Amino acid sequence: MRLPSSLVRLLRRLGWYHPLHDWRRDRRFRRRRAAEVAQWRRAGCPSPPPDAIKYDCIRHYARTHGTPVLVETGTWFGDAIFTLRGEFRAIHSIELAPALHAQAREALAHLPHIHLHLGDSAAELTRLAPTLAGPTLYWLDGHWCDGPSARGTKDTPIMEELSFLLDRPVGQDVVLVDDARFFTGEHGYPTVDALRRLVAAKRPAASFELQDDIIRIVPV
Ligand SMILES: C[S@@+](CC[C@H](N)C(=O)[O-])C[C@H]1O[C@@H](n2cnc3c(N)ncnc32)[C@H](O)[C@@H]1O
C-alpha cells in the first residue's frame, strides 16, 4: 500500500520515513518467506530452495567463519542485502543493469554501510576485492536471468570471478556460488565438476561442497 505523499513528507521531516519503510519491507518479506518455506517443506524440500533458505545459508557461513564483509554479485532488487543488512559491518553489491542499480540505490541510500557498484562483476570484483579489510564472504549470484536482468558478454562471469578470487593470496574468505543447478556445461555455464577441478587446482586445502543449490568453498 502506498502512503499519501503528504504523509511521506511529514514522515521524512520527522526522520521516521526510512525506519517505517524498512519495517514494512521486513514484515512483507517475513510473511512471504514463511509461506514459501512452509510450502517448500511440504513439497519435500526440492531444489532450488526458496530465497529464505539461501539467505539463512549466507547468515550461517558469516557467523561460523566470522566474515564482517559481504560482497554480492548481482544486486537485482537488493532483497538479499536488505535482508542481511544487520549481519555485516560492510556490504558491497555489484549490478550490471543500470535501472536495477539505480532502484536499489534509491531504496538503500539511507544505509551507509551498503555500497552499490554499477558494472560487470568480473571487472568490478578485481577493483573492489583489494580494497576490503577483513575476512569477506563472496555471494556470487550475478548472471543473466528472466525479467529486467542485464546480460554481460556471457550469461555468467563465474569462471572469471572465481579464478580471480582463487589467484589471490590465501586468506580467510568464504565463497558461496548460487544457482548450482545451472552449472550443466550449457548456455555458457561451466559444469560443477569444472568448478571443483578449478578449486582443487588452485586451492587444494579448500573444501568444496554443494547443498541446497549453493556451492560452498572455504576458506579462500
Ligand atoms: C539472480 S539475480 C540476483 C539476485 C540477488 N543476488 C538476490 O539474492 O536478491 C542476478 C542479477 O545479476 C545481474 N547480472 C547479470 N550479469 C551480470 C554481470 N556480468 N555483472 C553483474 N551483475 C550481473 C542481473 O542483472 C541480475 O540483477
Tab-separated table of N, CA, C and O in Angstrom, residues 74-153:
chain	number	residue	atom	x	y	z
A	74	GLY	N	25.425	-9.248	-8.513
A	74	GLY	CA	24.022	-9.322	-8.914
A	74	GLY	C	23.118	-8.766	-7.830
A	74	GLY	O	22.619	-9.499	-6.978
A	75	THR	N	22.909	-7.434	-7.849
A	75	THR	CA	22.093	-6.793	-6.795
A	75	THR	C	20.617	-7.117	-6.958
A	75	THR	O	19.901	-7.272	-5.961
A	76	TRP	N	20.167	-7.187	-8.228
A	76	TRP	CA	18.746	-7.414	-8.531
A	76	TRP	C	17.924	-6.329	-7.827
A	76	TRP	O	18.235	-5.155	-7.976
A	77	PHE	N	16.945	-6.681	-6.988
A	77	PHE	CA	16.178	-5.636	-6.305
A	77	PHE	C	16.736	-5.312	-4.909
A	77	PHE	O	16.088	-4.616	-4.123
A	78	GLY	N	17.901	-5.877	-4.597
A	78	GLY	CA	18.522	-5.584	-3.301
A	78	GLY	C	17.914	-6.372	-2.152
A	78	GLY	O	18.159	-6.070	-0.981
A	79	ASP	N	17.151	-7.427	-2.472
A	79	ASP	CA	16.463	-8.169	-1.408
A	79	ASP	C	17.435	-8.878	-0.465
A	79	ASP	O	17.248	-8.875	0.755
A	80	ALA	N	18.480	-9.494	-1.028
A	80	ALA	CA	19.420	-10.240	-0.173
A	80	ALA	C	20.142	-9.278	0.772
A	80	ALA	O	20.217	-9.510	1.987
A	81	ILE	N	20.643	-8.198	0.223
A	81	ILE	CA	21.443	-7.294	1.072
A	81	ILE	C	20.562	-6.534	2.066
A	81	ILE	O	21.002	-6.223	3.163
A	82	PHE	N	19.313	-6.282	1.673
A	82	PHE	CA	18.398	-5.652	2.631
A	82	PHE	C	18.112	-6.629	3.780
A	82	PHE	O	18.206	-6.269	4.962
A	83	THR	N	17.825	-7.858	3.448
A	83	THR	CA	17.515	-8.862	4.475
A	83	THR	C	18.700	-9.087	5.406
A	83	THR	O	18.526	-9.267	6.611
A	84	LEU	N	19.905	-9.056	4.847
A	84	LEU	CA	21.105	-9.392	5.620
A	84	LEU	C	21.836	-8.152	6.146
A	84	LEU	O	22.960	-8.252	6.628
A	85	ARG	N	21.199	-7.007	6.079
A	85	ARG	CA	21.894	-5.743	6.392
A	85	ARG	C	22.425	-5.696	7.819
A	85	ARG	O	23.409	-5.013	8.096
A	86	GLY	N	21.778	-6.417	8.738
A	86	GLY	CA	22.224	-6.386	10.135
A	86	GLY	C	23.345	-7.371	10.439
A	86	GLY	O	23.888	-7.377	11.539
A	87	GLU	N	23.711	-8.199	9.467
A	87	GLU	CA	24.693	-9.271	9.723
A	87	GLU	C	26.134	-8.844	9.463
A	87	GLU	O	27.060	-9.519	9.876
A	88	PHE	N	26.298	-7.752	8.701
A	88	PHE	CA	27.643	-7.401	8.226
A	88	PHE	C	27.985	-5.954	8.560
A	88	PHE	O	27.115	-5.088	8.587
A	89	ARG	N	29.273	-5.730	8.772
A	89	ARG	CA	29.747	-4.366	9.041
A	89	ARG	C	29.741	-3.553	7.738
A	89	ARG	O	29.474	-2.360	7.747
A	90	ALA	N	30.064	-4.216	6.640
A	90	ALA	CA	30.044	-3.542	5.337
A	90	ALA	C	29.513	-4.513	4.286
A	90	ALA	O	29.812	-5.714	4.327
A	91	ILE	N	28.714	-3.965	3.374
A	91	ILE	CA	28.143	-4.779	2.302
A	91	ILE	C	28.406	-4.073	0.976
A	91	ILE	O	28.170	-2.869	0.849
A	92	HIS	N	28.898	-4.840	0.003
A	92	HIS	CA	29.095	-4.319	-1.344
A	92	HIS	C	28.291	-5.192	-2.302
A	92	HIS	O	28.321	-6.420	-2.180
A	93	SER	N	27.606	-4.561	-3.233
A	93	SER	CA	26.857	-5.345	-4.207
A	93	SER	C	27.064	-4.743	-5.593
A	93	SER	O	27.022	-3.524	-5.766
A	94	ILE	N	27.302	-5.615	-6.562
A	94	ILE	CA	27.648	-5.184	-7.927
A	94	ILE	C	26.523	-5.576	-8.887
A	94	ILE	O	26.091	-6.739	-8.882
A	95	GLU	N	26.068	-4.629	-9.679
A	95	GLU	CA	24.962	-4.907	-10.614
A	95	GLU	C	25.298	-4.309	-11.973
A	95	GLU	O	25.773	-3.182	-12.063
A	96	LEU	N	24.989	-5.076	-13.020
A	96	LEU	CA	25.280	-4.623	-14.386
A	96	LEU	C	24.137	-3.803	-14.993
A	96	LEU	O	24.371	-2.971	-15.866
A	97	ALA	N	22.911	-4.026	-14.559
A	97	ALA	CA	21.756	-3.314	-15.159
A	97	ALA	C	21.614	-1.935	-14.508
A	97	ALA	O	21.313	-1.848	-13.305
A	98	PRO	N	21.786	-0.848	-15.284
A	98	PRO	CA	21.714	0.494	-14.679
A	98	PRO	C	20.391	0.762	-13.956
A	98	PRO	O	20.381	1.377	-12.889
A	99	ALA	N	19.270	0.279	-14.506
A	99	ALA	CA	17.967	0.582	-13.878
A	99	ALA	C	17.845	-0.120	-12.520
A	99	ALA	O	17.341	0.470	-11.549
A	100	LEU	N	18.319	-1.364	-12.437
A	100	LEU	CA	18.246	-2.088	-11.150
A	100	LEU	C	19.177	-1.437	-10.135
A	100	LEU	O	18.832	-1.292	-8.951
A	101	HIS	N	20.352	-1.056	-10.601
A	101	HIS	CA	21.317	-0.384	-9.715
A	101	HIS	C	20.700	0.913	-9.161
A	101	HIS	O	20.755	1.163	-7.949
A	102	ALA	N	20.077	1.696	-10.042
A	102	ALA	CA	19.500	2.986	-9.608
A	102	ALA	C	18.363	2.757	-8.610
A	102	ALA	O	18.244	3.468	-7.600
A	103	GLN	N	17.555	1.753	-8.880
A	103	GLN	CA	16.419	1.460	-7.986
A	103	GLN	C	16.911	1.027	-6.599
A	103	GLN	O	16.398	1.482	-5.575
A	104	ALA	N	17.933	0.168	-6.582
A	104	ALA	CA	18.470	-0.286	-5.293
A	104	ALA	C	19.132	0.879	-4.555
A	104	ALA	O	19.022	1.005	-3.329
A	105	ARG	N	19.785	1.749	-5.301
A	105	ARG	CA	20.421	2.921	-4.660
A	105	ARG	C	19.394	3.777	-3.952
A	105	ARG	O	19.607	4.240	-2.830
A	106	GLU	N	18.280	3.981	-4.625
A	106	GLU	CA	17.252	4.828	-4.026
A	106	GLU	C	16.685	4.171	-2.764
A	106	GLU	O	16.476	4.836	-1.745
A	107	ALA	N	16.467	2.863	-2.832
A	107	ALA	CA	15.847	2.168	-1.693
A	107	ALA	C	16.806	1.990	-0.518
A	107	ALA	O	16.354	1.873	0.624
A	108	LEU	N	18.118	1.974	-0.789
A	108	LEU	CA	19.071	1.615	0.267
A	108	LEU	C	20.027	2.752	0.637
A	108	LEU	O	20.918	2.561	1.467
A	109	ALA	N	19.803	3.940	0.059
A	109	ALA	CA	20.757	5.045	0.247
A	109	ALA	C	20.893	5.458	1.714
A	109	ALA	O	21.920	6.005	2.115
A	110	HIS	N	19.863	5.191	2.514
A	110	HIS	CA	19.912	5.607	3.920
A	110	HIS	C	20.718	4.633	4.777
A	110	HIS	O	20.850	4.855	5.988
A	111	LEU	N	21.218	3.561	4.182
A	111	LEU	CA	22.001	2.574	4.946
A	111	LEU	C	23.475	2.756	4.557
A	111	LEU	O	23.918	2.255	3.514
A	112	PRO	N	24.243	3.509	5.355
A	112	PRO	CA	25.581	3.930	4.906
A	112	PRO	C	26.594	2.796	4.804
A	112	PRO	O	27.629	2.974	4.162
A	113	HIS	N	26.302	1.633	5.399
A	113	HIS	CA	27.284	0.543	5.277
A	113	HIS	C	27.037	-0.308	4.031
A	113	HIS	O	27.755	-1.264	3.778
A	114	ILE	N	26.023	0.058	3.247
A	114	ILE	CA	25.768	-0.665	1.994
A	114	ILE	C	26.296	0.165	0.827
A	114	ILE	O	25.930	1.324	0.662
A	115	HIS	N	27.170	-0.454	0.032
A	115	HIS	CA	27.805	0.240	-1.091
A	115	HIS	C	27.421	-0.483	-2.380
A	115	HIS	O	27.669	-1.693	-2.504
A	116	LEU	N	26.817	0.264	-3.297
A	116	LEU	CA	26.353	-0.351	-4.542
A	116	LEU	C	27.245	0.073	-5.698
A	116	LEU	O	27.569	1.258	-5.829
A	117	HIS	N	27.636	-0.888	-6.513
A	117	HIS	CA	28.572	-0.640	-7.605
A	117	HIS	C	27.898	-1.023	-8.921
A	117	HIS	O	27.285	-2.091	-9.015
A	118	LEU	N	28.058	-0.159	-9.913
A	118	LEU	CA	27.476	-0.431	-11.229
A	118	LEU	C	28.572	-0.935	-12.164
A	118	LEU	O	29.615	-0.286	-12.300
A	119	GLY	N	28.337	-2.086	-12.778
A	119	GLY	CA	29.316	-2.598	-13.746
A	119	GLY	C	29.287	-4.107	-13.805
A	119	GLY	O	28.501	-4.763	-13.107
A	120	ASP	N	30.152	-4.645	-14.640
A	120	ASP	CA	30.255	-6.102	-14.779
A	120	ASP	C	31.037	-6.641	-13.585
A	120	ASP	O	32.149	-6.177	-13.307
A	121	SER	N	30.470	-7.617	-12.916
A	121	SER	CA	31.099	-8.065	-11.664
A	121	SER	C	32.480	-8.678	-11.893
A	121	SER	O	33.338	-8.613	-11.003
A	122	ALA	N	32.710	-9.258	-13.080
A	122	ALA	CA	34.044	-9.828	-13.328
A	122	ALA	C	35.097	-8.727	-13.246
A	122	ALA	O	36.189	-8.934	-12.710
A	123	ALA	N	34.765	-7.537	-13.740
A	123	ALA	CA	35.721	-6.418	-13.711
A	123	ALA	C	35.682	-5.706	-12.357
A	123	ALA	O	36.727	-5.391	-11.776
A	124	GLU	N	34.479	-5.469	-11.851
A	124	GLU	CA	34.353	-4.711	-10.589
A	124	GLU	C	35.000	-5.441	-9.410
A	124	GLU	O	35.572	-4.825	-8.519
A	125	LEU	N	34.887	-6.772	-9.408
A	125	LEU	CA	35.486	-7.546	-8.305
A	125	LEU	C	36.981	-7.300	-8.198
A	125	LEU	O	37.527	-7.188	-7.093
A	126	THR	N	37.643	-7.206	-9.365
A	126	THR	CA	39.103	-7.047	-9.342
A	126	THR	C	39.492	-5.686	-8.765
A	126	THR	O	40.569	-5.528	-8.214
A	127	ARG	N	38.589	-4.698	-8.915
A	127	ARG	CA	38.862	-3.371	-8.327
A	127	ARG	C	38.528	-3.364	-6.842
A	127	ARG	O	39.239	-2.799	-6.025
A	128	LEU	N	37.410	-4.028	-6.498
A	128	LEU	CA	36.880	-3.932	-5.139
A	128	LEU	C	37.662	-4.800	-4.139
A	128	LEU	O	38.026	-4.332	-3.054
A	129	ALA	N	37.916	-6.043	-4.508
A	129	ALA	CA	38.476	-7.005	-3.541
A	129	ALA	C	39.749	-6.499	-2.852
A	129	ALA	O	39.878	-6.631	-1.627
A	130	PRO	N	40.701	-5.884	-3.586
A	130	PRO	CA	41.934	-5.441	-2.905
A	130	PRO	C	41.701	-4.322	-1.892
A	130	PRO	O	42.566	-4.050	-1.063
A	131	THR	N	40.539	-3.666	-1.937
A	131	THR	CA	40.290	-2.553	-1.019
A	131	THR	C	39.627	-3.012	0.285
A	131	THR	O	39.428	-2.212	1.195
A	132	LEU	N	39.257	-4.292	0.372
A	132	LEU	CA	38.458	-4.736	1.524
A	132	LEU	C	39.344	-5.154	2.683
A	132	LEU	O	40.358	-5.829	2.497
A	133	ALA	N	38.915	-4.760	3.880
A	133	ALA	CA	39.680	-5.145	5.076
A	133	ALA	C	38.881	-6.207	5.815
A	133	ALA	O	37.704	-6.030	6.082
A	134	GLY	N	39.529	-7.312	6.148
A	134	GLY	CA	38.872	-8.335	6.952
A	134	GLY	C	38.314	-9.459	6.102
A	134	GLY	O	38.091	-9.295	4.901
A	135	PRO	N	38.093	-10.609	6.744
A	135	PRO	CA	37.541	-11.752	6.009
A	135	PRO	C	36.218	-11.383	5.338
A	135	PRO	O	35.388	-10.687	5.920
A	136	THR	N	36.061	-11.855	4.138
A	136	THR	CA	34.916	-11.446	3.316
A	136	THR	C	34.156	-12.669	2.824
A	136	THR	O	34.756	-13.682	2.467
A	137	LEU	N	32.853	-12.548	2.848
A	137	LEU	CA	32.016	-13.598	2.267
A	137	LEU	C	31.578	-13.120	0.883
A	137	LEU	O	30.972	-12.050	0.755
A	138	TYR	N	31.907	-13.875	-0.137
A	138	TYR	CA	31.516	-13.554	-1.508
A	138	TYR	C	30.285	-14.386	-1.880
A	138	TYR	O	30.355	-15.627	-1.861
A	139	TRP	N	29.214	-13.718	-2.196
A	139	TRP	CA	27.966	-14.366	-2.636
A	139	TRP	C	27.870	-14.117	-4.139
A	139	TRP	O	27.507	-13.026	-4.570
A	140	LEU	N	28.275	-15.120	-4.905
A	140	LEU	CA	28.373	-14.941	-6.358
A	140	LEU	C	27.051	-15.340	-7.017
A	140	LEU	O	26.723	-16.527	-7.123
A	141	ASP	N	26.305	-14.324	-7.415
A	141	ASP	CA	24.928	-14.536	-7.881
A	141	ASP	C	24.614	-13.616	-9.066
A	141	ASP	O	23.456	-13.366	-9.369
A	142	GLY	N	25.657	-13.099	-9.721
A	142	GLY	CA	25.449	-12.179	-10.848
A	142	GLY	C	25.425	-12.962	-12.147
A	142	GLY	O	26.448	-13.508	-12.572
A	143	HIS	N	24.282	-13.059	-12.757
A	143	HIS	CA	24.162	-13.795	-14.018
A	143	HIS	C	22.879	-13.359	-14.697
A	143	HIS	O	21.991	-12.777	-14.073
A	144	TRP	N	22.773	-13.671	-15.975
A	144	TRP	CA	21.553	-13.314	-16.682
A	144	TRP	C	20.409	-14.164	-16.144
A	144	TRP	O	20.585	-15.340	-15.823
A	145	CYS	N	19.230	-13.575	-16.010
A	145	CYS	CA	18.051	-14.347	-15.613
A	145	CYS	C	16.820	-13.654	-16.217
A	145	CYS	O	16.927	-12.563	-16.769
A	146	ASP	N	15.689	-14.265	-16.109
A	146	ASP	CA	14.453	-13.675	-16.650
A	146	ASP	C	14.159	-12.347	-15.974
A	146	ASP	O	14.583	-12.114	-14.850
A	147	GLY	N	13.374	-11.510	-16.650
A	147	GLY	CA	12.976	-10.242	-16.031
A	147	GLY	C	13.893	-9.120	-16.472
A	147	GLY	O	14.477	-9.165	-17.554
A	148	PRO	N	14.055	-8.089	-15.621
A	148	PRO	CA	14.817	-6.903	-16.042
A	148	PRO	C	16.336	-7.080	-15.954
A	148	PRO	O	17.083	-6.112	-15.878
A	149	SER	N	16.782	-8.324	-15.962
A	149	SER	CA	18.198	-8.643	-15.795
A	149	SER	C	19.066	-8.098	-16.934
A	149	SER	O	18.624	-7.990	-18.069
A	150	ALA	N	20.317	-7.816	-16.591
A	150	ALA	CA	21.312	-7.484	-17.615
A	150	ALA	C	21.945	-8.777	-18.115
A	150	ALA	O	21.865	-9.813	-17.465
A	151	ARG	N	22.555	-8.669	-19.297
A	151	ARG	CA	23.357	-9.792	-19.790
A	151	ARG	C	24.709	-9.222	-20.202
A	151	ARG	O	24.787	-8.282	-20.980
A	152	GLY	N	25.782	-9.748	-19.605
A	152	GLY	CA	27.123	-9.283	-19.958
A	152	GLY	C	27.576	-9.947	-21.244
A	152	GLY	O	26.752	-10.381	-22.056
A	153	THR	N	28.890	-10.043	-21.445
A	153	THR	CA	29.365	-10.710	-22.651
A	153	THR	C	29.043	-12.202	-22.588
A	153	THR	O	28.997	-12.885	-23.605
